[in-house]
XYZ file of C-alpha atoms in Angstrom:
478
model
C 123.051 84.357 41.253
C 125.589 86.249 43.396
C 127.050 87.894 40.276
C 123.607 88.866 39.035
C 122.703 90.498 42.388
C 126.015 92.413 42.556
C 124.614 95.655 41.057
C 121.916 95.781 43.737
C 124.439 95.196 46.534
C 126.779 97.898 45.193
C 123.920 100.373 44.928
C 122.920 99.734 48.527
C 126.491 100.307 49.738
C 126.663 103.659 47.923
C 123.636 105.065 49.722
C 123.644 107.262 52.798
C 125.433 110.506 51.837
C 123.878 113.199 54.045
C 123.221 116.756 52.883
C 122.242 118.005 56.335
C 124.361 120.916 57.645
C 127.003 120.011 60.211
C 125.387 120.541 63.595
C 126.977 123.129 65.846
C 125.546 124.017 69.229
C 124.431 127.671 69.232
C 126.276 130.170 71.377
C 125.060 130.551 74.941
C 122.867 133.625 75.441
C 124.178 136.415 77.615
C 123.367 135.583 81.243
C 125.456 138.079 83.182
C 122.333 140.047 84.058
C 120.786 137.267 86.151
C 121.361 138.025 89.803
C 122.576 135.261 92.068
C 123.665 132.915 89.266
C 127.319 132.025 89.669
C 129.382 130.959 86.675
C 131.767 128.670 88.523
C 132.310 124.983 87.863
C 130.054 122.669 89.779
C 131.422 119.308 90.853
C 128.660 118.623 93.381
C 125.850 116.462 92.056
C 122.290 117.189 92.997
C 120.732 114.712 95.430
C 117.975 112.475 94.159
C 114.465 113.458 95.168
C 114.196 110.859 97.949
C 117.332 112.244 99.565
C 116.184 115.805 99.034
C 112.699 115.196 100.479
C 113.192 113.646 103.898
C 109.510 113.372 104.865
C 108.378 109.742 104.478
C 104.731 110.638 103.922
C 105.736 112.979 101.114
C 107.932 110.280 99.584
C 105.010 107.855 99.483
C 102.810 110.472 97.794
C 105.449 111.157 95.142
C 105.892 107.434 94.436
C 102.132 107.037 94.000
C 102.034 110.035 91.655
C 104.851 108.639 89.490
C 102.850 105.446 89.031
C 99.331 106.836 88.656
C 99.397 110.453 87.456
C 97.355 110.669 84.247
C 99.337 113.507 82.663
C 102.592 111.611 83.142
C 101.086 108.438 81.680
C 99.911 110.462 78.665
C 103.419 111.850 78.234
C 104.828 108.314 78.430
C 102.490 107.198 75.646
C 103.596 110.164 73.540
C 107.199 109.007 73.953
C 106.266 105.463 72.940
C 104.391 106.826 69.916
C 107.372 108.841 68.675
C 109.669 105.870 69.232
C 107.414 103.746 67.022
C 107.328 106.512 64.384
C 111.120 106.584 64.366
C 111.266 102.826 63.864
C 108.844 103.143 60.941
C 110.858 105.948 59.361
C 114.213 104.264 59.948
C 113.031 101.035 58.312
C 112.809 102.916 54.986
C 116.633 103.115 54.934
C 116.921 99.383 54.287
C 115.464 97.225 51.535
C 112.653 94.960 52.561
C 112.753 91.379 51.396
C 109.419 89.869 50.395
C 108.550 86.314 49.502
C 105.529 85.416 47.399
C 104.097 82.461 45.586
C 101.237 82.006 43.147
C 99.414 79.287 41.210
C 97.573 80.170 38.005
C 95.069 77.827 36.326
C 93.451 78.945 33.057
C 90.909 77.386 30.703
C 90.515 78.678 27.142
C 87.309 78.165 25.111
C 86.989 76.629 21.655
C 86.253 80.017 20.115
C 89.516 81.419 21.544
C 91.864 78.587 20.540
C 90.056 77.369 17.432
C 91.291 73.929 18.249
C 89.209 72.765 21.162
C 89.488 73.387 24.835
C 92.919 74.291 26.267
C 94.272 74.451 29.798
C 97.277 76.352 31.179
C 98.892 75.793 34.578
C 101.577 78.179 35.925
C 103.381 78.110 39.283
C 105.705 80.842 40.580
C 107.807 81.468 43.734
C 109.621 84.804 44.167
C 111.887 86.529 46.672
C 112.522 90.176 45.951
C 112.779 93.848 46.825
C 110.028 96.251 45.822
C 110.273 100.048 45.527
C 113.458 100.586 47.534
C 114.825 104.121 47.270
C 118.594 104.391 46.932
C 119.490 107.108 49.415
C 122.338 108.606 47.379
C 121.746 112.120 48.712
C 120.706 111.274 52.262
C 117.033 112.220 52.073
C 115.783 109.070 53.788
C 118.581 109.147 56.379
C 117.814 112.798 57.178
C 114.164 111.946 57.722
C 115.230 109.068 59.968
C 117.533 111.388 61.950
C 114.716 113.889 62.299
C 112.374 111.214 63.674
C 115.067 110.015 66.091
C 115.716 113.526 67.433
C 111.980 114.123 67.831
C 111.808 110.948 69.891
C 114.754 112.070 72.045
C 113.107 115.472 72.524
C 109.847 113.905 73.699
C 111.732 111.614 76.067
C 113.391 114.659 77.633
C 109.922 116.196 77.903
C 108.911 113.101 79.868
C 111.820 113.633 82.251
C 110.845 117.270 82.613
C 107.301 116.143 83.404
C 108.687 113.863 86.123
C 110.554 116.780 87.705
C 107.495 119.023 87.546
C 105.275 116.330 89.039
C 107.666 115.718 91.950
C 107.829 119.466 92.609
C 104.050 119.923 92.346
C 103.336 117.096 94.790
C 105.883 118.458 97.272
C 104.547 122.018 96.979
C 100.948 120.896 97.341
C 101.842 118.736 100.351
C 103.604 121.622 102.083
C 100.721 123.964 101.302
C 98.365 121.422 102.867
C 100.460 121.255 106.037
C 100.598 125.063 106.153
C 96.827 125.335 105.721
C 96.295 122.730 108.443
C 98.451 124.844 110.738
C 96.512 127.957 109.786
C 93.255 126.183 110.649
C 94.702 125.230 114.029
C 95.965 128.776 114.465
C 92.599 130.352 113.688
C 90.853 127.867 115.981
C 93.151 128.952 118.808
C 92.443 132.584 117.926
C 88.696 131.924 117.943
C 89.039 130.357 121.402
C 90.998 133.378 122.588
C 88.341 135.758 121.260
C 85.614 133.661 122.907
C 87.398 133.911 126.241
C 87.828 137.636 125.749
C 84.147 138.005 124.837
C 83.152 136.223 128.048
C 85.348 138.599 130.024
C 83.910 141.641 128.238
C 80.375 140.331 128.712
C 81.024 139.899 132.432
C 82.424 143.417 132.716
C 79.509 144.762 130.669
C 76.949 143.024 132.900
C 78.713 144.479 135.946
C 78.675 147.943 134.421
C 82.447 148.196 133.939
C 82.310 148.062 130.135
C 80.182 149.778 127.498
C 78.144 148.418 124.572
C 80.727 149.581 122.025
C 83.414 147.409 123.593
C 81.039 144.438 123.628
C 80.213 144.947 119.943
C 83.910 145.181 119.044
C 84.595 141.921 120.864
C 81.809 140.168 118.936
C 82.978 141.452 115.540
C 86.511 140.233 116.274
C 85.166 136.766 117.138
C 82.968 136.464 114.039
C 85.790 137.702 111.785
C 88.079 135.003 113.191
C 85.425 132.331 112.590
C 85.083 133.480 108.962
C 88.854 133.229 108.546
C 88.808 129.714 110.006
C 86.131 128.694 107.474
C 88.283 130.104 104.653
C 91.279 128.054 105.698
C 89.177 124.890 106.067
C 88.052 125.378 102.477
C 91.680 125.774 101.440
C 92.545 122.497 103.201
C 89.756 120.669 101.357
C 90.922 122.092 98.041
C 94.524 121.083 98.724
C 93.352 117.522 99.361
C 91.616 117.590 95.968
C 94.763 118.911 94.299
C 96.875 116.178 95.869
C 94.316 113.561 94.887
C 94.476 114.692 91.260
C 98.287 114.791 91.220
C 98.630 111.383 92.852
C 95.934 109.840 90.687
C 94.727 107.576 93.487
C 92.877 107.874 96.829
C 94.953 109.408 99.616
C 94.685 109.626 103.385
C 92.202 112.372 104.289
C 93.808 112.921 107.667
C 97.309 114.118 106.858
C 98.747 115.714 109.958
C 101.996 117.432 110.690
C 103.644 120.806 110.814
C 106.254 122.612 108.828
C 109.477 121.908 110.735
C 111.271 124.709 112.513
C 114.507 123.655 110.814
C 114.226 123.762 107.038
C 116.783 120.972 106.632
C 114.525 118.595 108.572
C 112.041 118.672 105.693
C 114.154 119.442 102.630
C 117.887 118.826 102.584
C 120.267 121.706 101.958
C 121.239 122.364 98.339
C 124.894 123.319 98.497
C 125.499 123.527 94.772
C 126.508 126.203 92.341
C 124.589 127.206 89.256
C 127.128 126.600 86.529
C 126.245 126.652 82.845
C 127.107 122.956 82.505
C 124.577 122.080 85.190
C 121.837 124.109 83.528
C 122.507 122.531 80.143
C 121.575 119.155 81.645
C 118.034 120.356 82.365
C 115.587 118.151 80.437
C 113.730 121.098 78.896
C 117.000 122.505 77.505
C 118.019 119.076 76.213
C 114.578 118.703 74.623
C 114.995 122.061 72.864
C 118.418 121.014 71.562
C 117.062 117.721 70.211
C 114.295 119.678 68.456
C 117.007 121.879 66.937
C 118.877 118.784 65.708
C 115.627 117.494 64.192
C 115.166 120.786 62.356
C 118.778 120.590 61.149
C 118.156 117.102 59.750
C 115.005 118.365 58.031
C 117.122 120.910 56.147
C 119.158 117.989 54.772
C 115.997 116.225 53.604
C 114.774 119.411 51.914
C 118.114 119.869 50.140
C 118.117 116.255 48.907
C 114.701 116.783 47.303
C 116.426 118.833 44.551
C 118.336 115.771 43.348
C 117.175 112.718 41.404
C 115.398 109.886 43.171
C 116.397 106.368 42.222
C 114.142 103.459 43.182
C 114.814 99.784 42.685
C 112.555 96.808 42.168
C 114.384 93.506 42.054
C 113.544 89.857 42.439
C 114.632 86.353 41.740
C 112.815 83.026 41.938
C 111.467 80.058 40.030
C 108.630 79.555 37.588
C 107.322 76.313 36.099
C 104.316 74.819 34.404
C 104.256 72.051 37.010
C 104.812 72.033 40.735
C 107.297 69.176 40.510
C 109.666 71.233 38.362
C 109.244 74.541 40.249
C 112.630 74.365 41.976
C 114.440 72.240 39.435
C 117.427 73.379 37.420
C 116.564 75.769 34.616
C 113.383 77.165 36.187
C 115.007 80.194 37.810
C 114.554 83.792 36.705
C 115.539 87.224 37.983
C 114.621 90.845 37.388
C 116.358 94.161 38.150
C 114.280 97.289 37.454
C 115.743 100.649 38.464
C 113.661 103.795 37.994
C 114.795 107.403 37.962
C 112.795 110.496 38.886
C 114.382 113.905 38.205
C 112.694 117.129 39.400
C 112.540 119.532 36.450
C 109.845 122.089 37.183
C 107.759 122.058 40.385
C 106.563 125.659 40.568
C 109.013 126.394 43.395
C 107.762 123.639 45.684
C 111.207 122.259 46.600
C 112.659 125.737 47.003
C 109.804 126.741 49.307
C 110.232 123.554 51.343
C 113.938 124.304 51.784
C 113.186 127.882 52.849
C 110.605 126.578 55.319
C 113.090 124.064 56.749
C 115.695 126.799 57.222
C 113.145 129.077 58.899
C 112.126 126.292 61.282
C 115.778 125.702 62.112
C 116.268 129.381 62.975
C 113.106 129.239 65.074
C 114.475 126.180 66.880
C 117.729 128.046 67.605
C 115.752 130.863 69.185
C 113.663 128.357 71.183
C 116.852 126.655 72.411
C 118.424 129.925 73.519
C 115.153 130.992 75.117
C 115.053 127.713 77.072
C 118.527 128.480 78.414
C 117.489 132.007 79.375
C 114.399 130.600 81.098
C 116.626 128.191 82.997
C 118.900 130.966 84.192
C 115.902 133.075 85.232
C 114.333 130.238 87.206
C 117.618 129.453 88.954
C 118.195 133.156 89.649
C 114.695 133.548 91.100
C 115.107 130.455 93.256
C 118.544 131.511 94.534
C 117.263 134.974 95.354
C 114.282 133.371 97.076
C 116.590 131.190 99.155
C 118.385 134.281 100.405
C 115.553 136.777 100.862
C 112.895 134.359 102.137
C 115.328 133.178 104.799
C 115.923 136.795 105.839
C 112.168 137.403 105.802
C 111.460 134.295 107.876
C 114.041 135.305 110.499
C 112.465 138.753 110.693
C 108.950 137.300 110.918
C 109.994 134.959 113.745
C 111.406 137.928 115.671
C 108.224 139.885 114.917
C 106.092 137.004 116.176
C 108.024 136.807 119.430
C 107.597 140.564 119.974
C 103.847 140.330 119.271
C 103.463 137.454 121.735
C 105.019 139.648 124.420
C 102.838 142.567 123.340
C 99.683 140.450 123.590
C 100.521 139.056 127.036
C 101.244 142.546 128.314
C 98.070 144.035 126.804
C 95.961 141.184 128.219
C 97.398 141.649 131.705
C 96.884 145.425 131.626
C 93.295 145.052 130.370
C 92.404 142.526 133.050
C 93.765 144.948 135.683
C 91.818 147.819 134.146
C 94.876 149.817 133.132
C 94.075 149.835 129.382
C 90.942 149.813 127.252
C 89.681 146.860 125.274
C 90.830 148.573 122.069
C 94.439 148.034 123.140
C 93.798 144.345 123.835
C 91.935 143.895 120.544
C 94.783 145.539 118.646
C 97.277 143.210 120.348
C 95.176 140.138 119.479
C 94.850 141.135 115.834
C 98.532 141.985 115.608
C 99.474 138.609 117.111
C 97.260 136.685 114.673
C 98.659 138.628 111.705
C 102.218 137.936 112.897
C 101.454 134.217 113.213
C 100.015 134.134 109.690
C 102.971 136.047 108.256
C 105.536 133.832 109.971
C 103.899 130.680 108.625
C 103.516 132.134 105.126
C 107.166 133.219 104.921
C 108.249 129.769 106.149
C 106.175 128.145 103.408
C 107.662 130.524 100.829
C 111.184 129.547 101.919
C 110.457 125.831 101.552
C 108.735 126.404 98.210
C 111.730 128.367 96.923
C 113.985 125.456 97.894
C 111.833 123.084 95.850
C 111.857 125.579 92.969
C 115.663 125.648 93.090
C 115.822 121.843 93.054
C 113.484 121.836 90.049
C 115.268 124.701 88.271
C 118.614 122.930 88.514
C 117.118 119.871 86.834
C 117.224 117.672 89.919
C 115.060 114.666 90.528
C 114.651 113.018 87.153
C 117.645 110.652 87.236
C 116.434 108.901 90.371
C 112.790 109.235 89.404
C 113.367 107.474 86.082
C 113.271 104.122 87.856
C 109.887 104.848 89.395
C 108.618 106.342 86.146
C 109.471 103.107 84.316
C 106.625 101.518 86.230
C 104.213 103.994 84.691
C 105.749 103.276 81.266
C 105.030 99.567 81.622
C 101.560 100.225 83.000
C 100.737 102.626 80.167
C 101.928 100.151 77.532
C 99.925 97.359 79.164
C 96.859 99.556 78.800
C 97.592 99.833 75.062
C 97.902 96.056 74.715
């Protein structure tokens, strides 16, 4: 039996020659134009997201989001789906072994035999291979490689989704804290305007102030109340955004303030922006895996021009009686190769090859574009780190000057040295300075998160937490 099966074994060994082009990573796009992006080597690893985000409340929100966020769970299922598709495609590279058995009982009539009733009993047991394609030109292997690279690409997309989710939760959390501070700030401003209105009303009743000044004081108060209502709405909306990102109920009484020292909230990122670091970004890796998949598809399209050889083989036993089914002399075998040669297909194979090459060129462009996007995002974040810090320092100095201006204007108005217009201008200027200082501080922290995200930080440590969502998502499928 071993000698009889030798042709099948030899044919299997000869399979697997690939016609896919040798993969070469495309040249890096020109990046010298991106400001702030240094091209030095970078030996410093990015911190994981828990080290980067020092706030414990924020850490708990991120952990909840990694377990419950619906978009991330959907992405996880997409990864699992492509992994299963790869396993299906890869299984076609190997012959499947099937076992079967049958029992046939037949009765023939008198008219058919001409000699009375006749009975026929036939038993059969077979082990064999059905419709296995010999992959002499690598078509099946190329399709398997394409499915594998598509799976890798989707898995990198999952990691990218983890990074984006961590960044979105952190940004939303900081925006919530900033809005809470703005509500507190406007409430203090409303109280200040109410006190001023009482003073103006007293002076008006005593005849020391006119109706115009009283009206101006009221409009300032009502404008501040409207601003406070706007910021309360923003707080409520930020809670809704966090609730959606986290995917679970959250505390409706989050309190806190943006810290005066940026490092107390987000650790310093003392890293360069080397090309090697950017190439480890999940979105860039995903684009490269898609390019490799397109490259493998070219190999499959090329192999379609060559003959296809399929094998059907089997060996087993057959007998008229069950007792003799596995006895000596009852064995049989079959070996049936079939050949299919493309002769004329109206240009179908040629068009498929052209399409595969076009998709590969498109994937090269997408890969290079992903790198350019990475450099742009890093450049923007680095520039933001620098300029937002300068802006925040200037806004803090401006706020201090406006506080002095307001105290001086208030004192002079109470002594009757200046008009209410001067005090009102000082109050409005102080409130605007407070808003601007808080906004620039938020922009600085947001730019730091954007830099962490742009450099591809956060996914390596977050993979452990994300595995929980993988298991949960698969349990839902079961």
